[in-house]
Tab-separated table of C-alpha atoms in Angstrom:
chain	number	residue	atom	x	y	z
A	822	UNK	CA	30.166	-23.953	-33.030
A	823	UNK	CA	26.051	-22.894	-33.615
A	824	UNK	CA	24.275	-22.206	-30.633
A	825	UNK	CA	21.558	-24.859	-31.307
A	826	UNK	CA	24.462	-27.450	-32.169
A	827	UNK	CA	25.450	-27.263	-28.012
A	828	UNK	CA	23.494	-30.188	-27.124
A	829	UNK	CA	22.194	-31.505	-30.915
A	830	UNK	CA	20.232	-34.536	-30.939
A	831	UNK	CA	22.323	-35.780	-33.495
A	832	UNK	CA	25.520	-35.419	-31.822
A	833	UNK	CA	24.229	-36.824	-29.085
A	834	UNK	CA	23.077	-39.887	-30.876
A	835	UNK	CA	26.381	-40.554	-32.855
A	836	UNK	CA	28.275	-40.065	-29.325
A	837	UNK	CA	26.142	-42.471	-27.624
A	838	UNK	CA	26.177	-45.117	-30.680
A	839	UNK	CA	30.171	-44.682	-31.077
A	840	UNK	CA	29.817	-45.592	-26.949
A	841	UNK	CA	28.017	-48.367	-27.494
A	842	UNK	CA	29.984	-49.730	-30.154
A	843	UNK	CA	33.290	-49.375	-28.235
A	844	UNK	CA	31.386	-51.017	-25.266
A	845	UNK	CA	30.671	-54.497	-26.757
A	846	UNK	CA	33.853	-54.210	-29.161
A	847	UNK	CA	35.885	-54.225	-25.281
A	848	UNK	CA	33.308	-57.024	-24.101
A	849	UNK	CA	34.011	-59.322	-27.253
A	850	UNK	CA	37.873	-58.896	-27.084
A	851	UNK	CA	37.538	-59.676	-23.114
A	852	UNK	CA	35.390	-63.062	-24.027
A	853	UNK	CA	37.993	-63.920	-26.449
A	854	UNK	CA	41.596	-63.064	-24.629
A	855	UNK	CA	42.756	-66.370	-22.673
A	856	UNK	CA	45.861	-65.184	-21.094
A	857	UNK	CA	45.078	-62.904	-18.444
A	858	UNK	CA	41.944	-64.502	-16.555
A	859	UNK	CA	41.541	-61.429	-14.917
A	860	UNK	CA	40.615	-57.960	-16.751
A	861	UNK	CA	39.375	-54.817	-15.238
A	862	UNK	CA	35.632	-54.139	-17.029
A	863	UNK	CA	35.712	-51.890	-19.406
A	864	UNK	CA	32.430	-48.937	-18.854
A	865	UNK	CA	31.163	-46.647	-21.557
A	866	UNK	CA	31.762	-42.880	-20.207
A	867	UNK	CA	29.712	-41.870	-17.940
A	868	UNK	CA	28.961	-38.551	-19.722
A	869	UNK	CA	28.095	-40.862	-22.473
A	870	UNK	CA	25.893	-42.606	-20.579
A	871	UNK	CA	24.142	-39.723	-19.254
A	872	UNK	CA	23.410	-38.417	-22.788
A	873	UNK	CA	22.078	-42.142	-23.586
A	874	UNK	CA	19.505	-41.353	-21.033
A	875	UNK	CA	18.707	-38.111	-22.266
A	876	UNK	CA	18.751	-38.781	-25.997
A	877	UNK	CA	15.665	-41.614	-25.032
A	878	UNK	CA	13.517	-39.321	-23.035
A	879	UNK	CA	14.718	-35.857	-24.846
A	880	UNK	CA	10.993	-35.063	-25.757
A	881	UNK	CA	9.875	-35.361	-22.031
A	882	UNK	CA	13.220	-33.334	-20.764
A	883	UNK	CA	12.844	-30.542	-23.503
A	884	UNK	CA	8.920	-30.210	-22.338
A	885	UNK	CA	9.493	-29.858	-18.668
A	886	UNK	CA	12.499	-27.422	-19.441
A	887	UNK	CA	10.028	-25.217	-21.728
A	888	UNK	CA	7.165	-25.015	-18.352
A	889	UNK	CA	9.843	-24.221	-15.883
A	890	UNK	CA	11.452	-21.201	-18.319
A	891	UNK	CA	8.240	-20.312	-19.276
A	892	UNK	CA	6.971	-19.635	-15.295
A	893	UNK	CA	10.608	-17.992	-15.249
A	894	UNK	CA	9.615	-15.832	-18.031
A	895	UNK	CA	6.290	-14.666	-16.791
A	896	UNK	CA	7.796	-13.955	-13.206
A	897	UNK	CA	10.553	-11.706	-14.813
A	898	UNK	CA	7.991	-10.067	-16.418
A	899	UNK	CA	5.405	-9.627	-13.346
A	900	UNK	CA	7.908	-8.319	-11.382
A	901	UNK	CA	8.837	-5.252	-14.197
A	902	UNK	CA	5.194	-4.655	-14.527
A	903	UNK	CA	4.980	-1.526	-12.546
A	904	UNK	CA	7.941	0.041	-13.997
A	905	UNK	CA	8.732	-1.370	-17.866
A	906	UNK	CA	6.235	-1.417	-20.589
A	907	UNK	CA	5.337	-5.079	-22.004
A	908	UNK	CA	5.454	-3.821	-25.366
A	909	UNK	CA	9.168	-3.088	-24.292
A	910	UNK	CA	10.097	-6.210	-23.107
A	911	UNK	CA	8.403	-7.995	-26.051
A	912	UNK	CA	10.384	-6.108	-28.531
A	913	UNK	CA	13.712	-6.781	-26.551
A	914	UNK	CA	12.892	-10.153	-26.516
A	915	UNK	CA	12.183	-10.534	-30.379
A	916	UNK	CA	15.509	-8.899	-30.907
A	917	UNK	CA	17.045	-11.858	-28.624
A	918	UNK	CA	15.062	-14.145	-30.773
A	919	UNK	CA	16.823	-13.136	-33.943
A	920	UNK	CA	20.340	-14.592	-32.929
A	921	UNK	CA	18.593	-17.771	-33.778
A	922	UNK	CA	19.063	-17.113	-37.321
A	923	UNK	CA	22.728	-18.385	-37.066
A	924	UNK	CA	22.188	-21.845	-36.512
A	925	UNK	CA	19.120	-21.987	-39.032
A	926	UNK	CA	19.994	-24.739	-41.109
A	927	UNK	CA	19.726	-23.321	-44.581
A	928	UNK	CA	20.411	-26.326	-46.678
A	929	UNK	CA	17.311	-27.753	-45.312
A	930	UNK	CA	15.173	-25.186	-45.848
A	931	UNK	CA	16.184	-25.456	-49.559
A	932	UNK	CA	13.426	-28.157	-49.824
A	933	UNK	CA	10.653	-26.082	-47.401
A	934	UNK	CA	7.296	-25.736	-49.343
A	935	UNK	CA	4.791	-22.730	-49.040
A	936	UNK	CA	2.818	-24.916	-47.009
A	937	UNK	CA	5.640	-25.482	-44.513
A	938	UNK	CA	6.665	-21.511	-44.741
A	939	UNK	CA	3.128	-20.832	-44.244
A	940	UNK	CA	3.038	-22.617	-40.685
A	941	UNK	CA	6.406	-21.325	-39.624
A	942	UNK	CA	4.855	-17.662	-40.332
A	943	UNK	CA	2.003	-19.417	-38.468
A	944	UNK	CA	3.799	-20.349	-35.333
A	945	UNK	CA	5.518	-17.061	-35.297
A	946	UNK	CA	2.188	-14.831	-35.209
A	947	UNK	CA	0.568	-17.412	-32.756
A	948	UNK	CA	3.366	-17.442	-30.418
A	949	UNK	CA	4.099	-13.777	-30.579
A	950	UNK	CA	0.460	-12.470	-29.956
A	951	UNK	CA	0.435	-15.059	-27.030
A	952	UNK	CA	3.239	-14.137	-25.132
A	953	UNK	CA	2.442	-10.475	-25.574
A	954	UNK	CA	-0.877	-10.732	-24.852
A	955	UNK	CA	0.442	-12.750	-21.481
A	956	UNK	CA	2.773	-10.229	-20.783
A	957	UNK	CA	-0.192	-7.652	-21.099
A	958	UNK	CA	-2.762	-9.451	-18.734
A	959	UNK	CA	0.093	-9.272	-16.191
A	960	UNK	CA	-0.579	-5.435	-15.596
A	961	UNK	CA	-4.125	-6.597	-14.357
A	962	UNK	CA	-4.087	-9.901	-12.473
A	963	UNK	CA	-1.958	-12.033	-10.144
A	964	UNK	CA	1.187	-13.989	-11.621
A	965	UNK	CA	-0.257	-16.994	-10.717
A	966	UNK	CA	-3.523	-16.690	-11.987
A	967	UNK	CA	-2.448	-15.447	-15.618
A	968	UNK	CA	0.082	-18.342	-15.579
A	969	UNK	CA	-2.826	-21.140	-14.328
A	970	UNK	CA	-4.763	-19.941	-17.272
A	971	UNK	CA	-1.979	-19.603	-19.866
A	972	UNK	CA	-0.408	-22.905	-19.656
A	973	UNK	CA	-4.030	-24.828	-19.347
A	974	UNK	CA	-3.085	-26.498	-22.508
A	975	UNK	CA	-4.527	-30.137	-22.635
A	976	UNK	CA	-7.816	-29.119	-22.398
A	977	UNK	CA	-8.385	-26.451	-25.335
A	978	UNK	CA	-5.799	-28.890	-27.375
A	979	UNK	CA	-8.237	-31.702	-27.065
A	980	UNK	CA	-11.370	-29.683	-28.108
A	981	UNK	CA	-9.330	-28.087	-30.929
A	982	UNK	CA	-8.629	-31.636	-31.903
A	983	UNK	CA	-12.080	-32.727	-32.023
A	984	UNK	CA	-13.120	-29.532	-33.973
A	985	UNK	CA	-10.608	-29.809	-36.648
A	986	UNK	CA	-9.410	-33.405	-36.499
A	987	UNK	CA	-12.663	-35.149	-35.744
A	988	UNK	CA	-11.139	-36.632	-32.759
A	989	UNK	CA	-13.228	-38.957	-30.353
A	990	UNK	CA	-13.710	-37.397	-27.173
A	991	UNK	CA	-15.035	-39.305	-24.082
A	992	UNK	CA	-16.865	-39.362	-21.048
A	993	UNK	CA	-13.581	-38.750	-19.127
A	994	UNK	CA	-12.408	-35.597	-21.489
A	995	UNK	CA	-16.089	-34.047	-20.446
A	996	UNK	CA	-15.423	-34.691	-16.628
A	997	UNK	CA	-12.135	-33.200	-17.008
A	998	UNK	CA	-13.206	-29.928	-18.838
A	999	UNK	CA	-15.599	-29.682	-16.177
A	1000	UNK	CA	-13.221	-29.210	-13.369
A	1001	UNK	CA	-11.078	-27.360	-15.382
A	1002	UNK	CA	-13.841	-24.922	-16.319
A	1003	UNK	CA	-14.867	-24.945	-12.365
A	1004	UNK	CA	-10.742	-24.111	-11.578
A	1005	UNK	CA	-11.029	-21.336	-14.474
A	1006	UNK	CA	-14.089	-19.442	-13.186
A	1007	UNK	CA	-12.639	-19.490	-9.380
A	1008	UNK	CA	-9.723	-18.435	-10.942
A	1009	UNK	CA	-10.909	-15.224	-13.095
A	1010	UNK	CA	-13.731	-14.678	-10.879
A	1011	UNK	CA	-16.402	-13.179	-13.438
A	1012	UNK	CA	-18.385	-10.304	-11.534
A	1013	UNK	CA	-21.545	-11.222	-12.835
A	1014	UNK	CA	-21.345	-14.832	-10.961
A	1015	UNK	CA	-19.440	-13.196	-7.232
A	1016	UNK	CA	-21.178	-9.826	-7.330
A	1017	UNK	CA	-18.190	-7.694	-7.687
A	1018	UNK	CA	-18.438	-4.069	-8.109
A	1019	UNK	CA	-17.375	-1.871	-10.990
A	1020	UNK	CA	-14.872	0.437	-9.257
A	1021	UNK	CA	-13.234	-3.151	-7.170
A	1022	UNK	CA	-9.743	-3.868	-8.557
A	1023	UNK	CA	-11.292	-7.282	-9.189
A	1024	UNK	CA	-12.575	-6.101	-12.339
A	1025	UNK	CA	-9.038	-6.038	-13.229
A	1026	UNK	CA	-8.530	-9.487	-12.201
A	1027	UNK	CA	-11.165	-10.870	-14.524
A	1028	UNK	CA	-9.723	-8.648	-17.628
A	1029	UNK	CA	-6.913	-9.964	-16.815
A	1030	UNK	CA	-8.221	-13.517	-17.269
A	1031	UNK	CA	-9.780	-13.146	-20.273
A	1032	UNK	CA	-6.704	-11.493	-22.087
A	1033	UNK	CA	-5.130	-14.521	-20.708
A	1034	UNK	CA	-7.535	-16.409	-21.935
A	1035	UNK	CA	-6.813	-15.177	-25.778
A	1036	UNK	CA	-2.837	-16.226	-24.701
A	1037	UNK	CA	-4.245	-19.183	-24.326
A	1038	UNK	CA	-5.685	-20.024	-27.384
A	1039	UNK	CA	-2.600	-18.253	-29.018
A	1040	UNK	CA	-0.169	-20.547	-27.851
A	1041	UNK	CA	-2.591	-23.629	-28.550
A	1042	UNK	CA	-2.301	-22.641	-32.091
A	1043	UNK	CA	1.813	-22.292	-32.041
A	1044	UNK	CA	1.830	-25.654	-30.530
A	1045	UNK	CA	-0.641	-27.193	-33.490
A	1046	UNK	CA	1.940	-25.264	-36.238
A	1047	UNK	CA	5.052	-27.011	-34.307
A	1048	UNK	CA	3.634	-30.013	-34.080
A	1049	UNK	CA	2.413	-29.892	-37.934
A	1050	UNK	CA	5.700	-29.312	-39.134
A	1051	UNK	CA	7.181	-32.262	-36.880
A	1052	UNK	CA	4.697	-34.279	-38.944
A	1053	UNK	CA	6.161	-32.982	-42.270
A	1054	UNK	CA	9.712	-33.546	-40.749
A	1055	UNK	CA	10.600	-29.852	-41.495
A	1056	UNK	CA	10.811	-28.576	-38.168
A	1057	UNK	CA	13.883	-26.101	-37.436
A	1058	UNK	CA	13.878	-24.955	-33.870
A	1059	UNK	CA	16.575	-22.013	-34.802
A	1060	UNK	CA	14.047	-20.812	-37.796
A	1061	UNK	CA	11.007	-21.357	-35.923
A	1062	UNK	CA	12.554	-18.997	-32.975
A	1063	UNK	CA	13.969	-16.649	-35.448
A	1064	UNK	CA	10.635	-16.123	-37.442
A	1065	UNK	CA	8.672	-15.604	-33.945
A	1066	UNK	CA	11.608	-13.035	-33.170
A	1067	UNK	CA	10.847	-11.304	-36.543
A	1068	UNK	CA	6.903	-10.835	-35.818
A	1069	UNK	CA	7.453	-9.647	-32.300
A	1070	UNK	CA	9.583	-6.762	-33.475
A	1071	UNK	CA	7.424	-5.429	-36.381
A	1072	UNK	CA	3.871	-6.113	-34.087
A	1073	UNK	CA	5.728	-4.217	-30.822
A	1074	UNK	CA	7.588	-1.721	-33.015
A	1075	UNK	CA	4.007	-0.511	-34.733
A	1076	UNK	CA	2.722	-0.530	-30.672
A	1077	UNK	CA	5.433	1.337	-29.497
A	1078	UNK	CA	5.458	3.903	-32.444
A	1079	UNK	CA	1.422	4.496	-32.206
A	1080	UNK	CA	1.776	5.048	-28.305
A	1081	UNK	CA	4.884	7.266	-28.261
A	1082	UNK	CA	6.120	5.435	-25.247
A	1083	UNK	CA	9.277	3.329	-24.127
A	1084	UNK	CA	10.191	3.325	-20.840
A	1085	UNK	CA	13.877	3.681	-19.345
A	1086	UNK	CA	15.040	1.340	-16.875
A	1087	UNK	CA	15.848	3.170	-13.590
A	1088	UNK	CA	17.761	0.408	-11.671
A	1089	UNK	CA	20.708	-1.854	-12.768
A	1090	UNK	CA	17.849	-4.645	-11.426
A	1091	UNK	CA	15.819	-3.765	-13.948
A	1092	UNK	CA	18.399	-3.058	-17.062
A	1093	UNK	CA	19.337	-6.884	-16.186
A	1094	UNK	CA	16.154	-8.340	-15.945
A	1095	UNK	CA	14.778	-6.960	-19.570
A	1096	UNK	CA	17.502	-9.014	-21.722
A	1097	UNK	CA	16.996	-11.895	-18.867
A	1098	UNK	CA	12.930	-12.537	-19.960
A	1099	UNK	CA	14.301	-12.809	-23.273
A	1100	UNK	CA	16.700	-14.753	-22.950
A	1101	UNK	CA	14.731	-17.342	-20.759
A	1102	UNK	CA	12.097	-17.231	-23.644
A	1103	UNK	CA	14.722	-17.769	-25.932
A	1104	UNK	CA	15.736	-21.059	-24.650
A	1105	UNK	CA	12.090	-22.224	-23.637
A	1106	UNK	CA	10.940	-21.563	-26.862
A	1107	UNK	CA	14.126	-23.912	-28.453
A	1108	UNK	CA	12.794	-26.381	-25.941
A	1109	UNK	CA	8.984	-26.410	-26.800
A	1110	UNK	CA	9.910	-26.799	-30.825
A	1111	UNK	CA	12.140	-29.443	-29.786
A	1112	UNK	CA	9.999	-31.273	-27.462
A	1113	UNK	CA	7.005	-31.446	-30.141
A	1114	UNK	CA	9.480	-33.063	-32.588
A	1115	UNK	CA	9.540	-36.402	-29.893
A	1116	UNK	CA	6.192	-35.830	-27.747
A	1117	UNK	CA	2.766	-35.823	-28.772
A	1118	UNK	CA	0.849	-32.426	-28.137
A	1119	UNK	CA	-0.916	-33.673	-25.148
A	1120	UNK	CA	2.261	-34.861	-23.119
A	1121	UNK	CA	4.007	-31.476	-24.026
A	1122	UNK	CA	0.995	-29.393	-22.664
A	1123	UNK	CA	1.307	-31.646	-19.405
A	1124	UNK	CA	4.210	-31.108	-18.944
A	1125	UNK	CA	4.035	-27.301	-19.720
A	1126	UNK	CA	1.925	-27.139	-16.449
A	1127	UNK	CA	5.211	-27.233	-14.415
A	1128	UNK	CA	5.222	-23.740	-15.248
A	1129	UNK	CA	2.058	-23.094	-12.876
A	1130	UNK	CA	3.700	-23.651	-9.522
A	1131	UNK	CA	7.134	-22.161	-10.735
A	1132	UNK	CA	5.008	-18.848	-11.067
A	1133	UNK	CA	3.395	-19.076	-7.792
A	1134	UNK	CA	6.697	-19.577	-6.049
A	1135	UNK	CA	7.708	-16.680	-8.178
A	1136	UNK	CA	4.913	-14.802	-7.415
A	1137	UNK	CA	5.422	-14.979	-3.585
A	1138	UNK	CA	9.058	-14.641	-3.349
A	1139	UNK	CA	10.069	-12.326	-5.486
A	1140	UNK	CA	6.812	-10.468	-6.444
A	1141	UNK	CA	5.136	-10.217	-2.832
A	1142	UNK	CA	1.915	-11.002	-5.234
A	1143	UNK	CA	0.312	-13.421	-3.242
A	1144	UNK	CA	-3.310	-14.727	-4.261
A	1145	UNK	CA	-6.471	-15.028	-2.378
A	1146	UNK	CA	-7.506	-18.408	-1.725
A	1147	UNK	CA	-10.353	-18.793	-4.519
A	1148	UNK	CA	-7.749	-17.716	-6.734
A	1149	UNK	CA	-5.433	-20.801	-4.858
A	1150	UNK	CA	-8.614	-23.252	-5.149
A	1151	UNK	CA	-9.123	-22.927	-9.033
A	1152	UNK	CA	-5.105	-23.073	-9.729
A	1153	UNK	CA	-5.237	-26.395	-8.073
A	1154	UNK	CA	-8.255	-27.376	-9.511
A	1155	UNK	CA	-7.011	-26.224	-12.924
A	1156	UNK	CA	-3.968	-28.202	-12.545
A	1157	UNK	CA	-5.437	-31.499	-11.231
A	1158	UNK	CA	-7.822	-31.399	-14.707
A	1159	UNK	CA	-4.122	-30.849	-16.787
A	1160	UNK	CA	-2.425	-33.663	-14.899
A	1161	UNK	CA	-5.700	-35.835	-15.201
A	1162	UNK	CA	-4.816	-36.159	-19.030
A	1163	UNK	CA	-2.227	-38.333	-18.420
A	1164	UNK	CA	-4.163	-40.987	-17.151
A	1165	UNK	CA	-6.500	-40.798	-20.166
A	1166	UNK	CA	-6.424	-43.962	-22.216
A	1167	UNK	CA	-5.240	-44.674	-25.590
A	1168	UNK	CA	-8.118	-44.795	-28.490
């Protein structure tokens, strides 16, 4: 059985339909049976019933899982940042992503157009560059700060929608953007506002915030590409993951050959953590693409911010990297502005 079909949407729907049909059939038989007035009630299998709940809210479940796994992935990379190069971790992640090739629907792929393949390649490029930029940002900034900026997705999505699709921006959107901007400034602490000296390690925090913003824009680009594929009804999570893996391997191979660096894990935990980070990213990527098949970009972006509290917990518990109070306040403002997108009135 292919890896991606272990919990496939079509299989769940068919099982739910079968359970409903069997339930209604039993009810009809019970009503037409006059011989035995007392019969035991027949209910659908509990597993099928739970699958029915999942099938109705699968997009929300996938988006939430994607956010949790994203926070865990950055947490693992943050723990390895002092000993293993981010390019090496990204290279291993790309190799793991290639496992998705075994589950690509090649029969459906025969109907893909050049525009579809361009979207898949665009997704792979944006996703790989965005994740790699997030990894590199962890070399300069706190884990919680990087996550708060990198997964601050709803605000740029709204702005990009206005610039590209001419979607309407309301006063409420402007208010959320202002709160979000203040939060980003508090997290990044730019030296020209906070009077930070050039020799201070806070300069690294500022540089890390800039790199994290680049990661944010690239991830937003990947989300838009995936959503466009969903509108064209040609979104294949396996193919998107495989393409992303190919781009990651090509990109990091060039960087590693140029820098001539390859860090060998020194402990067993580091040896396990490197493929674990790639595996977590693998399932997170699958959940992201599947979430965008059922929910809007805004909903997926908002639910993805669950990665922020997850990364802050990992930062304190595993990495022992406690951010300062100003950064915590900034991260809270970012989360509030992001969650505020849930209360937007539909156009």
